Every structure is written in structure tokens, then in C-alpha cells.
mmCIF file of C-alpha atoms in Angstrom:
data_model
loop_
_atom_site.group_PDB
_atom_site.id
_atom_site.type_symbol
_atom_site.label_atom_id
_atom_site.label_comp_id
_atom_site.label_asym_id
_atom_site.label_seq_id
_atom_site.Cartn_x
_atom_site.Cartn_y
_atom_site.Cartn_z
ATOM 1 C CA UNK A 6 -33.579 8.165 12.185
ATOM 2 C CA UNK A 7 -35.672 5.297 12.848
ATOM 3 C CA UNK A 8 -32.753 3.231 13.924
ATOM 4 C CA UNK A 9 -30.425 5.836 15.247
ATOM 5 C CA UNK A 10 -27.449 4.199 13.376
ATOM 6 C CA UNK A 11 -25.197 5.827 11.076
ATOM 7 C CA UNK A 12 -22.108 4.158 8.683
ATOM 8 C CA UNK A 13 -19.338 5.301 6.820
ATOM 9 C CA UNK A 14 -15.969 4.119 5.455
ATOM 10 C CA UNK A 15 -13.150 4.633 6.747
ATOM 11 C CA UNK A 16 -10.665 7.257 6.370
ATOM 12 C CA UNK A 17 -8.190 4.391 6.487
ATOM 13 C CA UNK A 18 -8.129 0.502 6.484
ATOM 14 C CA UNK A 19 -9.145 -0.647 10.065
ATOM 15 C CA UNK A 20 -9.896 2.929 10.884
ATOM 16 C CA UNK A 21 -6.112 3.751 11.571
ATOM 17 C CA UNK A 22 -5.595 7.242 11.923
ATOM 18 C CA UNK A 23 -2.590 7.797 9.745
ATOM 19 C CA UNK A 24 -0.790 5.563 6.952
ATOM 20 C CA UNK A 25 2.773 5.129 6.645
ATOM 21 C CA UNK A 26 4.857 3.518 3.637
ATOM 22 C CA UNK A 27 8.230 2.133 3.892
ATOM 23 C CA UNK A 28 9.882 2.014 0.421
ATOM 24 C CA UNK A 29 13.056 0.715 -0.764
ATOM 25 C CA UNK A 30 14.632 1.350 -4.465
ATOM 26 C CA UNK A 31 17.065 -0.604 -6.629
ATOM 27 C CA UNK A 32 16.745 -3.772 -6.044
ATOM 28 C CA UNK A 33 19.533 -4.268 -4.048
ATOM 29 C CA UNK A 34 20.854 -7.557 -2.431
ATOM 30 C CA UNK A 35 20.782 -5.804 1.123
ATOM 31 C CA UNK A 36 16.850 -5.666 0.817
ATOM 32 C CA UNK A 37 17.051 -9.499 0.595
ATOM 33 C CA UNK A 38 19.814 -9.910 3.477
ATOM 34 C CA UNK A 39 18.428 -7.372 5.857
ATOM 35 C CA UNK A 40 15.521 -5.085 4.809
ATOM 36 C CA UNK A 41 13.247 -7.689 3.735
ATOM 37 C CA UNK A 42 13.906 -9.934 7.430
ATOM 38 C CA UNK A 43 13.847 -7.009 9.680
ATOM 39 C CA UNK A 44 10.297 -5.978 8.224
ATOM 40 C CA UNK A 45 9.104 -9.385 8.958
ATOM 41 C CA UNK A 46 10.732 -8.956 12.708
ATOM 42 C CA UNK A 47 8.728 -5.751 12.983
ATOM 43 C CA UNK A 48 5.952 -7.289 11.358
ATOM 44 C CA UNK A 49 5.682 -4.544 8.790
ATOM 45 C CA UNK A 50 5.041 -4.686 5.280
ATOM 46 C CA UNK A 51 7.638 -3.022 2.469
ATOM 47 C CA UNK A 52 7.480 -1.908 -1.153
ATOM 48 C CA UNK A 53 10.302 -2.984 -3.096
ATOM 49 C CA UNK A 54 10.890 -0.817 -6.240
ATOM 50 C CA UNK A 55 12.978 -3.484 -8.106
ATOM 51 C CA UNK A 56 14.741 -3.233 -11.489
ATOM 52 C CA UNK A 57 14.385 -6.301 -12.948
ATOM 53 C CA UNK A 58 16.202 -6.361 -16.035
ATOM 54 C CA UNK A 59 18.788 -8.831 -17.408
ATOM 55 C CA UNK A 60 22.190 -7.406 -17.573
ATOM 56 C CA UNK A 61 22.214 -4.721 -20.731
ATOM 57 C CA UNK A 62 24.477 -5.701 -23.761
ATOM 58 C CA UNK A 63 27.983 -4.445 -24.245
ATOM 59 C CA UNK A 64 27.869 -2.701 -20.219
ATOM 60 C CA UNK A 65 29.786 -4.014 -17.501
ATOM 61 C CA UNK A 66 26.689 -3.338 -14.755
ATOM 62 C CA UNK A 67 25.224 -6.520 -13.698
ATOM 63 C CA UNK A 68 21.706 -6.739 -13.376
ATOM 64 C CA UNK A 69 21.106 -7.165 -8.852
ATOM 65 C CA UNK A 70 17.901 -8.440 -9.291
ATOM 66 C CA UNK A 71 18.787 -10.847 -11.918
ATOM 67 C CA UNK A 72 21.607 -12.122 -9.539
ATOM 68 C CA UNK A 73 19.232 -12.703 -6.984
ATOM 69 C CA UNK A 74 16.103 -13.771 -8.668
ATOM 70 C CA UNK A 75 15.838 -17.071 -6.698
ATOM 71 C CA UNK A 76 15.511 -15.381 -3.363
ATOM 72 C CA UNK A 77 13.364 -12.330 -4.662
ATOM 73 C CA UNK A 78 11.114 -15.539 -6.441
ATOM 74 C CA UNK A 79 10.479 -16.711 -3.150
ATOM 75 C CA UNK A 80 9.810 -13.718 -1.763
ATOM 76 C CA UNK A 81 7.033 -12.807 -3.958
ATOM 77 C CA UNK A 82 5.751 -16.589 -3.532
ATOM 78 C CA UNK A 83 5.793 -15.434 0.186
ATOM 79 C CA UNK A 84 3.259 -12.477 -0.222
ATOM 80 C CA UNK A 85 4.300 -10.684 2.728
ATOM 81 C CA UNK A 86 6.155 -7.286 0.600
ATOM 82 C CA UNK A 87 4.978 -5.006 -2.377
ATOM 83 C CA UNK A 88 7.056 -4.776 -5.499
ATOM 84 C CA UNK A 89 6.884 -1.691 -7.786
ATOM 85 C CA UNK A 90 7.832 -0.301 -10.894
ATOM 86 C CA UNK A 91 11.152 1.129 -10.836
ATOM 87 C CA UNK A 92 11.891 0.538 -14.389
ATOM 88 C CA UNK A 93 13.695 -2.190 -15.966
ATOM 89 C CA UNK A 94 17.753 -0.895 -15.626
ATOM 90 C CA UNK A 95 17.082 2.477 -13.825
ATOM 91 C CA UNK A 96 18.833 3.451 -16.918
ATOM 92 C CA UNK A 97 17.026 6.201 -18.197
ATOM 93 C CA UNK A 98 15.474 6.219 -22.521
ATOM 94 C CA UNK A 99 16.187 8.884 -24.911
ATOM 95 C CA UNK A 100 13.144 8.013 -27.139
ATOM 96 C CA UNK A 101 9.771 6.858 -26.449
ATOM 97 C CA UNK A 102 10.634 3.519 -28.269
ATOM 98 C CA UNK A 103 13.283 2.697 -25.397
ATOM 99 C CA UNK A 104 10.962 4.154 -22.464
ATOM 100 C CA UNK A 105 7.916 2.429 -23.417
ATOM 101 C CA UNK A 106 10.443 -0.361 -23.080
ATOM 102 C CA UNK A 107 11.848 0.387 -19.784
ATOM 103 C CA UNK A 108 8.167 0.988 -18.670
ATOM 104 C CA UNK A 109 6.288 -2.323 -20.047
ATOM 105 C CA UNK A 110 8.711 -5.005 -19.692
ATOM 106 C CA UNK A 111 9.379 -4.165 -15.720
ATOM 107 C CA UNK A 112 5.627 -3.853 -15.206
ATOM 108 C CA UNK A 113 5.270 -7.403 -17.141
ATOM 109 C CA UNK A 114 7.928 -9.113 -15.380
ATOM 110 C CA UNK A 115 6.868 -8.402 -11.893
ATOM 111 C CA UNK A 116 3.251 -9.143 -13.348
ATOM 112 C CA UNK A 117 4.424 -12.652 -13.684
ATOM 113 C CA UNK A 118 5.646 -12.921 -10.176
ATOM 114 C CA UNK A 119 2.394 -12.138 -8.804
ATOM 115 C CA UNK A 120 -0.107 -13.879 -11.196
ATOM 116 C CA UNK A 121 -3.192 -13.890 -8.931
ATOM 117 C CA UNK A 122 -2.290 -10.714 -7.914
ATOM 118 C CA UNK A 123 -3.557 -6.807 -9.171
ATOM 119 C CA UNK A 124 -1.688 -5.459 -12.250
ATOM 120 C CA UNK A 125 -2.153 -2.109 -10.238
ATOM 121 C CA UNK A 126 1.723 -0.843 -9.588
ATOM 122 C CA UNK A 127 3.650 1.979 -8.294
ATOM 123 C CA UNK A 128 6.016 3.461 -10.772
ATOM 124 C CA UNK A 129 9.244 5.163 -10.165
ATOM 125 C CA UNK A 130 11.846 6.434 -12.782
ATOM 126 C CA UNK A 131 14.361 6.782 -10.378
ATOM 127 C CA UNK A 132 16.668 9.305 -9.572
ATOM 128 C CA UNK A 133 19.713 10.862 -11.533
ATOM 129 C CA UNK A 134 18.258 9.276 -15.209
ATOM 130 C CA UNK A 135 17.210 11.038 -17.646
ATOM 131 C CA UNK A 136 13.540 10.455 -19.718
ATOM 132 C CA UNK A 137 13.084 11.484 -23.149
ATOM 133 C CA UNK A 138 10.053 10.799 -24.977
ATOM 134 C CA UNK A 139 7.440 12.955 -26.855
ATOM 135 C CA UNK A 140 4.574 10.946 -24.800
ATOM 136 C CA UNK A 141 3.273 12.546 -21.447
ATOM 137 C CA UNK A 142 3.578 10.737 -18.242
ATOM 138 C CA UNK A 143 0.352 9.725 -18.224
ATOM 139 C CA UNK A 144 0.116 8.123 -21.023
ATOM 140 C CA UNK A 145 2.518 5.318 -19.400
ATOM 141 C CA UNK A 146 0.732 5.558 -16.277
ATOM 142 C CA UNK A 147 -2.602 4.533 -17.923
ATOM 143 C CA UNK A 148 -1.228 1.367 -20.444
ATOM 144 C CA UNK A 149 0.654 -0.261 -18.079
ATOM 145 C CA UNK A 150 -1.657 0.366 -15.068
ATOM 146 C CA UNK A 151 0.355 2.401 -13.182
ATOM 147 C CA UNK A 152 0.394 5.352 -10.404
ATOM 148 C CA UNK A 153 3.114 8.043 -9.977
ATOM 149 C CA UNK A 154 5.086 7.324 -6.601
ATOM 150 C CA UNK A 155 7.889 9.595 -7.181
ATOM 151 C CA UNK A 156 6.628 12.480 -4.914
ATOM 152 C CA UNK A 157 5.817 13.162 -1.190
ATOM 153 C CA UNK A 158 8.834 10.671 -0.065
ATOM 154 C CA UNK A 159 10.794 11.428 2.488
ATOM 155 C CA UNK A 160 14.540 10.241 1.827
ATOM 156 C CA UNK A 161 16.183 7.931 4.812
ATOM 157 C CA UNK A 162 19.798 7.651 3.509
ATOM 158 C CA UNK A 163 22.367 9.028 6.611
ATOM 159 C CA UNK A 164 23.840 11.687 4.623
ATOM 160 C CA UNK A 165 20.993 13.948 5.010
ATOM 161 C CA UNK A 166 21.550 13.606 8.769
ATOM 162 C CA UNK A 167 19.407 13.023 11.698
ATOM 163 C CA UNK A 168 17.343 10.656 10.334
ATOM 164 C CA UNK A 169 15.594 8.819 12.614
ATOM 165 C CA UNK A 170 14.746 12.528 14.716
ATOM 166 C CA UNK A 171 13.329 13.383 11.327
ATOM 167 C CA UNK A 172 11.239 10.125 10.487
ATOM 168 C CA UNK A 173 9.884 10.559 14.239
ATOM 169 C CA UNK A 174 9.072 14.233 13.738
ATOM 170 C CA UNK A 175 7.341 13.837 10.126
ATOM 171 C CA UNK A 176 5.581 10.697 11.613
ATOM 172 C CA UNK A 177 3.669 12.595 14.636
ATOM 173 C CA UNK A 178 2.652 15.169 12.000
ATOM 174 C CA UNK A 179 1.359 13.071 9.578
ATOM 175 C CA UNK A 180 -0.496 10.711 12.550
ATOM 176 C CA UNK A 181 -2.015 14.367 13.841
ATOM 177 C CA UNK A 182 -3.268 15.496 10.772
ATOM 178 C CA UNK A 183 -4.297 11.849 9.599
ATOM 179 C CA UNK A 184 -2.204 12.036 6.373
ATOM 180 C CA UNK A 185 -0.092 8.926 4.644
ATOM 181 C CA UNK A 186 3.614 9.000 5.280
ATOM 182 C CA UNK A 187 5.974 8.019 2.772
ATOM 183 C CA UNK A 188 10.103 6.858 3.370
ATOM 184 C CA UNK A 189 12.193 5.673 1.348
ATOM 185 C CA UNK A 190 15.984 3.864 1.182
ATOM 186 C CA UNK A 191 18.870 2.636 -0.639
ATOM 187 C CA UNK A 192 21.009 0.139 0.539
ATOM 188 C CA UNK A 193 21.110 -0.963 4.526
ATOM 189 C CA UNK A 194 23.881 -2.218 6.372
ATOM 190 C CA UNK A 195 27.051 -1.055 7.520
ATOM 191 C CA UNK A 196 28.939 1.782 4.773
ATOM 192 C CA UNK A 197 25.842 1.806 2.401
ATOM 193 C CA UNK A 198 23.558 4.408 2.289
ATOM 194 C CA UNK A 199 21.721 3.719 6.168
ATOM 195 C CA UNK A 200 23.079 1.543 8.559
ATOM 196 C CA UNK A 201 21.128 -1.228 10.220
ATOM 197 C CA UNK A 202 20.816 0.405 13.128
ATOM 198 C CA UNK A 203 19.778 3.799 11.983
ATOM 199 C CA UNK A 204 16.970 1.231 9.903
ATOM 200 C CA UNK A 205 15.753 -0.704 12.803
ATOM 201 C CA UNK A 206 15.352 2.865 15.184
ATOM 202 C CA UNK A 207 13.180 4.472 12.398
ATOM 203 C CA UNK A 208 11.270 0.938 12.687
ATOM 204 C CA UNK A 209 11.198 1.451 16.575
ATOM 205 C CA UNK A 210 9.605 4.607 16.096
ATOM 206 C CA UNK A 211 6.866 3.077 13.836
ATOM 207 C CA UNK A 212 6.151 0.415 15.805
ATOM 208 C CA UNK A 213 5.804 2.878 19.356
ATOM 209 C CA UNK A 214 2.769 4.757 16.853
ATOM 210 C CA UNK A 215 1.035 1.059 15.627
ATOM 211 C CA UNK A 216 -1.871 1.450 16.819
ATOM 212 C CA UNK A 217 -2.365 4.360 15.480
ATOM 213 C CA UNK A 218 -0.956 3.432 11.909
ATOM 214 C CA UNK A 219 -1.747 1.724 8.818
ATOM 215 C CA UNK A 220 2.088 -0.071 7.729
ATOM 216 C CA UNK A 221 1.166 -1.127 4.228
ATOM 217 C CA UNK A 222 2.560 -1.221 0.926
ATOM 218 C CA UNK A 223 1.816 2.142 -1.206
ATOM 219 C CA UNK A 224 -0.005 0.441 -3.950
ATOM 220 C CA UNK A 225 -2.917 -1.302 -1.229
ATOM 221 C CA UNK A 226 -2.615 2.662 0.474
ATOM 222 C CA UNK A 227 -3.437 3.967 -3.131
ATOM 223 C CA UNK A 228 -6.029 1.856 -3.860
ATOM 224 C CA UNK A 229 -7.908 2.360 -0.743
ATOM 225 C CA UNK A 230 -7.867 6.209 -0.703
ATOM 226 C CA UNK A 231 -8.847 6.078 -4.816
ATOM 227 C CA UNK A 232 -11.623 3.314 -3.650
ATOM 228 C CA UNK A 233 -13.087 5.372 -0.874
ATOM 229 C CA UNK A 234 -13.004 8.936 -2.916
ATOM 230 C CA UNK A 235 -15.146 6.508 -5.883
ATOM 231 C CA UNK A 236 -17.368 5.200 -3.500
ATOM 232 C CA UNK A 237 -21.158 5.697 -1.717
ATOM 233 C CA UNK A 238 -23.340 4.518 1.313
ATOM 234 C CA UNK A 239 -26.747 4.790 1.894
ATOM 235 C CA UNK A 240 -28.429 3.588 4.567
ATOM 236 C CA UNK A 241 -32.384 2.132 4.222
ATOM 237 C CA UNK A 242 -34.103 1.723 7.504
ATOM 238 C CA UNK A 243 -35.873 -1.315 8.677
ATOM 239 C CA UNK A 244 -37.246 -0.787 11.730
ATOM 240 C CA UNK A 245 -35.975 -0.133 15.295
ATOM 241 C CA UNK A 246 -33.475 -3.288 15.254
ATOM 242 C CA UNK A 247 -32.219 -3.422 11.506
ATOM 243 C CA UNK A 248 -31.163 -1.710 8.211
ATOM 244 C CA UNK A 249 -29.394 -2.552 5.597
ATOM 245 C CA UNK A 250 -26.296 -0.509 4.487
ATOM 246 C CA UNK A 251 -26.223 -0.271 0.645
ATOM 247 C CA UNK A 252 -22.441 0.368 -0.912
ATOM 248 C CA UNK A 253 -21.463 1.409 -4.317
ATOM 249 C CA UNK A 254 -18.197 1.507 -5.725
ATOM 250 C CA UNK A 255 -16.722 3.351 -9.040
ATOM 251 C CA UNK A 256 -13.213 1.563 -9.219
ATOM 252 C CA UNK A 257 -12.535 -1.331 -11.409
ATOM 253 C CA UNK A 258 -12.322 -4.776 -9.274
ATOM 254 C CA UNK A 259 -9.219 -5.696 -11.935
ATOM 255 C CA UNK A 260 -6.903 -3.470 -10.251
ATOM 256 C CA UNK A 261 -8.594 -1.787 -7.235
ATOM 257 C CA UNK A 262 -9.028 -5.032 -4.422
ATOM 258 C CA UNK A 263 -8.192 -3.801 -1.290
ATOM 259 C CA UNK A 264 -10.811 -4.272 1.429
ATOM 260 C CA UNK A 265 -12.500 -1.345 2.538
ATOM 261 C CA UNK A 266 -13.196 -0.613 6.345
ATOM 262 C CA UNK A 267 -16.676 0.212 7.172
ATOM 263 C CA UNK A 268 -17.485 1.819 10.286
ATOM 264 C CA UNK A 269 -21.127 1.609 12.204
ATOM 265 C CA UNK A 270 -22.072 3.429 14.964
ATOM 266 C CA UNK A 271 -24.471 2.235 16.713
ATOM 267 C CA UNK A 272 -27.666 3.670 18.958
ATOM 268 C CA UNK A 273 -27.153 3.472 23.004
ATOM 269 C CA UNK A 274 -30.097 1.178 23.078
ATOM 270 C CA UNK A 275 -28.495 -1.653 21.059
ATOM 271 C CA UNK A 276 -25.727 -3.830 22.720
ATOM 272 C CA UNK A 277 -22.959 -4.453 20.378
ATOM 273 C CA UNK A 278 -22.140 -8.227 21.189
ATOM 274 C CA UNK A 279 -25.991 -8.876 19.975
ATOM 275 C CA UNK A 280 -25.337 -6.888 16.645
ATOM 276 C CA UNK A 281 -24.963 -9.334 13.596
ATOM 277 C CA UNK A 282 -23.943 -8.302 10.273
ATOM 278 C CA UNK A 283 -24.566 -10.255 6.635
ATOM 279 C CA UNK A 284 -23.800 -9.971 3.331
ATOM 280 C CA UNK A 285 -26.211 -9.907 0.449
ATOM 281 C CA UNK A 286 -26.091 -13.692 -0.029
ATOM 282 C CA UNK A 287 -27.304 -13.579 4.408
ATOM 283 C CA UNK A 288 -23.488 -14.663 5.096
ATOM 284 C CA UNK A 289 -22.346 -13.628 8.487
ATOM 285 C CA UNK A 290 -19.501 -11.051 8.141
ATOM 286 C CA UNK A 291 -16.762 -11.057 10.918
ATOM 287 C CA UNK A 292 -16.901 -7.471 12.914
ATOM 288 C CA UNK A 293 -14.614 -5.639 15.883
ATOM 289 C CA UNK A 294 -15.649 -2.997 18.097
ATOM 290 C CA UNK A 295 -13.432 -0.345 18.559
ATOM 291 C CA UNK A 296 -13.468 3.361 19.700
ATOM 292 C CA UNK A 297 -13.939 6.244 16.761
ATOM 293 C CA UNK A 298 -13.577 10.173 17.223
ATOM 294 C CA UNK A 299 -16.393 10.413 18.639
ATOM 295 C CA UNK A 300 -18.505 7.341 19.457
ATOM 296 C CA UNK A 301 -17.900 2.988 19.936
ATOM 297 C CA UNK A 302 -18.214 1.585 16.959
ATOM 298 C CA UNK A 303 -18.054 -2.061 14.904
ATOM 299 C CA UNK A 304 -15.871 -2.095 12.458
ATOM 300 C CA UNK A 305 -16.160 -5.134 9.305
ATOM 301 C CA UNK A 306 -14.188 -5.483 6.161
ATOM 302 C CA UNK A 307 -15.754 -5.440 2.857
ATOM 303 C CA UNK A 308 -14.477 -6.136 -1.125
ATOM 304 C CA UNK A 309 -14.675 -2.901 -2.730
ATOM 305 C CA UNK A 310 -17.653 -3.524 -4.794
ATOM 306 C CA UNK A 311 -21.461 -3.264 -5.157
ATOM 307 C CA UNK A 312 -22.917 -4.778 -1.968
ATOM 308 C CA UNK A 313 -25.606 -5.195 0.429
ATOM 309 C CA UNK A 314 -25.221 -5.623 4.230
ATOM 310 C CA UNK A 315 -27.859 -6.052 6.853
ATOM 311 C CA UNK A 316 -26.861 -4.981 10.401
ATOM 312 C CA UNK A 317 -29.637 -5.570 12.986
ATOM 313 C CA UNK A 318 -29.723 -6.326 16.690
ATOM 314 C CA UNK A 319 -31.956 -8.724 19.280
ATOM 315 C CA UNK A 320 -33.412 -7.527 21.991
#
């Protein structure tokens, strides 16, 4: 009351109204040859749920990923796209020996292409295999440091028809009601499972609705909604012209790193291009002012752990 300021976090990252995942199973060589550079055209980020297992002994399936590992090496050097768990030969177990297999030894090999990176991954079995194991779901989820990712997807391949009417239609509602949108593919390009141009119109759909969207892969969308349900702001006056903003997070920093959006409205009487904001250690923090439901606001990115930040204004 003192400083008629208020904060809170974001519903989502940069205070996007909506969320929307584009995902992409199989490991396919089309995701190298056109999903992967058409995302970068667009300027849009893509989870890639790979199997990357070497081809199995005594079958005649080679392994896609395997074929291609040079190319989907550099494009994890690259940074720009998600992978995820899709298991290691989308082949299914009929004993907990052989899906604790499948499980661990995808989530360990796309570990190693991301060293620096979170161990946090989505999982997929993957449709049309069959799991048998006397272990529970969760069990898998929680050793391997995993989330379930196989529900809430909307399917993009042609045969269901009218795709890109549908991915439109699902994407208003969703941006409306503020809620995360989820599509997936196959295979892209002419005779496969979505052609490229049915691909790139579902893309120009997106991109008409940016401004309004969060494009990111589904494990940074995950973490951010688990970080923001786990975490608290209080505010501690200072006066007329300051207070500090006190956050406190629940998540682990090992696998929950996405920045978190805080929002600051702030009173009529300050002017926003005076407002400064610092961390605990008095580092400036970069902010942007933008327009929220109700009020202008300033908007600054912080790492989703314990923290102090002083906002205050000159006269």
C-alpha cells in the first residue's frame, strides 16, 4: 500500500497469453531435411521425440536416428530444438527388464547430447507398441527424470483431414482461454504422413497469433507451469519509491531452469523509464514494458530460484 505496486509471475514466459508446442515423433530423416529448417525459417522452436537406438539384432529395421546421427549431433550442438524421450526402438518391452531398458538408455543417450543441459525430458512410448511391465508409469517417470507427454496432442498427419482449419480452430481456443496447445507429426514432405505445404500453413497460422504465443519446446512449457504452481512472492515495502520483491521457489534447480517472467505493475505516479530493478547481489536486471489485462506493466526475467529484487523509482 505504501508504494501502490503490486507483482506477480506470469501465467506464461514473457507474459504470452497462450503456449503452443510443435512436436514431431520418430526420428525421422524428414525432420532433419525439412522440419527442423522450416522451424528455423519461422523462427520457432520444435521437440523432437527421437529413437535413438542402434539397429536391434537379428531385425531388418534400421535404426533412422543412428543413420543420421551426424546431422542430429549438430543439431543438438546448435541448441535451437528440444529432443524427448520416445524410447530407444519405439519397439515396445514385454517385461520390466526390457522397458526399463527402452526407458534409461534413450533418456541417457540424448543426456549425452546435451551435457550442460537439464536431464528433465518428455517421454513418449509411442503409438501402436505394446508395454508390459509389473512397474507403474511413474515409477519410470521419476528414475529417469521424466514427464508424461503422451496426452492432450493434437495429431497433424493429412489423413485425419482438414488439418490446418483444425490447428487454426484449436489454436484461437486455446489463445482465448490462455491454455498450452500441443501438435504433433510424422514424417513431412510430399506422400508421407503431411505434406510440406500443409506443414508450413499450420506454421502460417502460428506465426499470424505470435504475439500472442509462447512457441517453445514442451519440456521448457512444463517446467515453467510446474515452477510457477511451486513458487511465492511477497512484496516488503520501502517507502514511496522502492520495495523489494522477495521470490521463493519449490522446484529443484537440477532439472527445473527455465526463467520465470515476473510482472510489476506499477503506481500512476512513477514513470516507468526511471524504474530500475536489481538483483540481490545490487546487479541491474534488464526489464520491458508491456501492456497486461488490466494495467502497463515491466516485465524482467528471473532464474527460478530463491531471490531478492529491489524495484524503486527517482523522482
Amino acid at each position: 500500500a505504501a508504494t501502490g505496486l503490486s507483482a506477480a509471475i506470469a501465467p506464461r514466459y514473457d507474459g504470452r497469453r497462450a503456449a503452443l508446442s510443435i512436436r514431431f515423433d520418430d526420428s525421422h530423416p524428414t525432420h532433419l531435411s525439412k522440419a527442423i529448417p522450416i522451424l528455423r525459417e519461422y523462427g520457432f522452436r520444435g521437440t523432437f521425440m527421437v529413437n535413438p537406438g542402434e539397429r536391434q539384432a537379428g531385425s531388418r529395421r534400421r535404426s533412422a536416428f543412428q543413420d543420421h546421427r551426424t546431422e542430429w549431433e549438430a543439431c543438438a550442438r546448435r541448441g535451437d530444438q528440444e529432443f524427448a524421450n520416445h524410447t530407444l526402438h519405439h519397439s515396445g518391452a514385454d517385461d520390466d527388464e526390457s522397458m526399463e531398458r527402452q526407458i534409461a538408455e534413450a533418456s541417457k543417450a540424448i543426456w549425452a547430447l546435451f551435457p550442460q543441459k537439464s536431464r528433465l525430458l518428455a517421454l513418449n512410448l509411442g503409438g501402436g507398441t505394446k508395454w508390459e511391465t509389473t512397474k507403474t508409469l511413474r515409477y519410470y517417470l521419476d528414475k529417469y527424470h521424466l514427464f508424461d507427454a503422451s496426452t492432450n496432442s493434437t495429431g497433424m498427419d493429412d489423413t485425419y483431414g482438414n488439418r490446418v482449419a483444425t490447428f487454426r480452430r484449436m489454436l484461437d481456443g486455446h489463445i482465448e482461454r490462455g491454455l498450452w496447445f500441443r501438435a504433433h507429426y510424422h514424417y513431412i514432405g510430399e506422400g508421407l504422413s503431411t505434406t510440406e505445404a500443409n506443414f508450413r500453413a499450420a506454421l502460417d497460422v502460428a506465426k499470424e497469433h505470435e504475439a500472442d504465443l509462447w512457441i517453445a519446446g514442451m519440456a521448457d512449457i512444463h517446467k515453467y507451469q510446474t515452477e510457477r504452481r511451486g513458487a511465492k512472492l511477497e512484496i516488503e515495502s520501502q517507502g514511496p519509491r522502492r520495495a523489494t520483491v522477495w521470490l521463493t521457489c519449490s522446484t529443484d534447480p537440477e532439472f527445473y531452469d527455465q526463467p520465470l517472467t515476473i510482472e510489476v505493475a506499477i503506481p500512476q505516479s512513477w514513470f516507468a523509464d526511471r524504474v530500475v530493478v536489481r538483483d540481490g547481489e545490487g546487479q541491474g536486471i534488464d526489464t520491458r514494458e508491456a501492456r497486461g489485462d488490466e494495467a502497463d506493466v515491466l516485465r524482467f526475467d528471473v532464474p527460478p530460484l530463491d531471490g531478492r529484487y529491489t524495484i524503486e523509482t527517482s523522482p
